Phi, psi and omega in degrees: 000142185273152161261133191280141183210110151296140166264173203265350161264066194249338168292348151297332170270022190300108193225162185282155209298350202245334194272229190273120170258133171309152175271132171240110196320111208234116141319086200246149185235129157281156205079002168270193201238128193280126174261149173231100174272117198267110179257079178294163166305276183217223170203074196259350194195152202299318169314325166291338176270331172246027153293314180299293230252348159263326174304305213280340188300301187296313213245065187244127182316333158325295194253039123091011156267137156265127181239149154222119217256140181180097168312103201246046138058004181103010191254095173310319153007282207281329191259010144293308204283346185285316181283325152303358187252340157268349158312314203273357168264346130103049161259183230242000158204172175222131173231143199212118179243086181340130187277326190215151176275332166278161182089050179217026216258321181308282178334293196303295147347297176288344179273304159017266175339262202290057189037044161248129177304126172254162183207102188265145186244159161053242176318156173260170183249146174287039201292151155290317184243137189287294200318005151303321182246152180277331191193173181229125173236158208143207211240147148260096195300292215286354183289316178290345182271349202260338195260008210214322179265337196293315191255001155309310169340306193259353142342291204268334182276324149330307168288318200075052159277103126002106183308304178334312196269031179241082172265130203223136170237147167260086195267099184296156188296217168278140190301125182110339187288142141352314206267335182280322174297319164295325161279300183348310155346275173342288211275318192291319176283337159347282180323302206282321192266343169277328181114007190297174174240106168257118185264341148194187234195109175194096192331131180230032164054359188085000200245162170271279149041271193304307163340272196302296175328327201268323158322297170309296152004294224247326189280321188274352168266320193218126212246036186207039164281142167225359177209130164245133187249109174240142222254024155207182182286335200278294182347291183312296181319325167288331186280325168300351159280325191277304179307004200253318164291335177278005185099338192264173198237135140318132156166192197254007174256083205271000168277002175229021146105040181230156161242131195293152152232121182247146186223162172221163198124279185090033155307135143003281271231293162346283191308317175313319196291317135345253170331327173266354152107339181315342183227084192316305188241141223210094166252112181323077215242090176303112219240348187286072181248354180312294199316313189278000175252335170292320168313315211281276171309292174320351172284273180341309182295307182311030179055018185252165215250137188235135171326145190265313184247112170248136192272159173240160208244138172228149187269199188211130135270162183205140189305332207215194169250035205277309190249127176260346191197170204210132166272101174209195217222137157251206197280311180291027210013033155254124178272147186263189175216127186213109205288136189268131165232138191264137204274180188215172182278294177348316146336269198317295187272054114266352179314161191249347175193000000 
């Protein structure tokens, strides 16, 4: 394992919280062996699972890493108490892929402190001072929530839907996460600029369980949903079993009494459901970080200076062609044009998850 010697000029490089961020200078031997120590949410949903398994493919004793790997079950705890226990094994990076964005300002120090690079993956952490952590890679959630009311919108003026006739329940991810505040987000400007009626908002933790539970739930309070927005594919998949179970039909025709499922991710599993029409809209959230947090680091060993926030390029799937493209703002206020594509079984098996 390398021992890290900070260089004493990083106050020199000193760049604004949006830009170019200094690299911190890692005493490196070619031919050693990088330890990484990985703090995950869990395994709460087929995205988390093939998060894992692209983080554990790249950072393999193969491709010249040590991972120590450490599942914190949905808990900040578990993940406060992991990474400190990689301070003290002195490993040569850290990656945290965050349960909540707050509460990490204690931590985050202490990796600081003892020179060690942090790399927040997937979700973002809520910091006072950005220079806790070195770079960020990951989904822009609020950009999939704006791109997810963008093409109900043109849905529906597609349809000759009435905004009025548009009653939408949310079943949110975990409360506090990056992907839930961005879509929530998303879909409440939806709400404001089209005029829909969202009748109600209720975490379903990200799991199908919950999912399905928030559904049963939702369906027996309110007899007139016609769109449901479940802020992940696990989600979705519970909620299409509790309508199904209630007697009522998925589908995108909701001016004759089927109820929409708009989804996010793009699972396999997703996609299918997607393609058999149970899933109008699939919106993409690429789960796929290894190769780019590897990119990262290898940057890092060269001394070189790496982007503090890296984005990852995501599609829009769709059940049907009614919407070919779509207009929305990411996180930075740049607006894009973003192609609707209808899926196919072709899609689907060249996919990487």
């Amino acid at each position: 394992m390398k021992k890290k010697v900070v260089s004493v000029l990083l106050t020199a490089a000193m760049v604004s919280a949006m830009s170019v961020v200094p690299a911190i200078s890692v005493a490196a031997e070619e031919g050693d062996t990088i330890t990484v120590g990985f703090s995950q949410v869990g395994a709460e949903s087929d995205w988390r699972t093939a998060n894992t398994e692209s983080m554990k493919a790249t950072f393999s004793e193969e491709n010249g890493y040590e991972l120590i790997f450490d599942d914190a079950q949905q808990k900040q705890e578990n993940q406060l108490t992991a990474i400190r226990n990689f301070i003290q094994q002195e490993v040569d990076y850290i990656l945290l892929a965050p349960v909540t964005e707050t509460g990490w300002d204690t931590v985050l120090q202490e990796a600081k402190d003892a020179g060690i690079p942090v790399i927040i993956v997937d979700r973002m952490v809520d910091v006072s001072d950005d220079s806790l952590y070195t770079t960020w890679v990951g989904t822009d959630s609020l950009l999939e929530g704006r791109k997810a009311a963008e093409w109900l919108n043109a849905y529906a003026t597609a349809k000759q839907i009435d905004a009025k006739d548009i009653n939408v329940v949310d079943i949110q991810g975990t409360i506090g996460s990056t992907a839930q505040i961005g879509r929530s987000q998303g879909l409440q400007e939806g709400v404001d600029k089209y005029g829909w009626n969202l009748l109600a908002q209720q975490s379903g933790e990200f799991t199908q369980a919950k999912g399905q539970e928030v559904m049963e739930s939702m369906l027996k309070q309110y007899d007139n949903i016609n769109v449901v927005y479940c802020e992940n594919d696990n989600e979705a998949f519970g909620a299409i079993d509790a309508i199904e179970a209630a007697g009522k039909k998925v589908g995108s025709d909701i001016a004759n009494g089927e109820i929409m499922v708009i989804s996010f991710d793009t699972t396999n599993a997703g996609l299918t459901d997607t393609l058999a029409g149970k899933i109008t809209c699939d919106v993409e959230c690429n789960p796929l970080h290894g190769p780019r947090v590897e990119e990262l680091i290898k940057a890092l060993e060269a001394g070189e200076e790496v982007q503090k926030l890296n984005y990852v390029d995501e599609e829009i799937f769709a059940a049907d062609d009614t919407v070919d493209k779509v207009t929305a703002t990411n996180s930075l206020d740049e607006e894009g044009e973003y192609a609707v594509t209808p899926i196919t079984q072709e899609i689907i098996d060249g996919r990487a998850y």
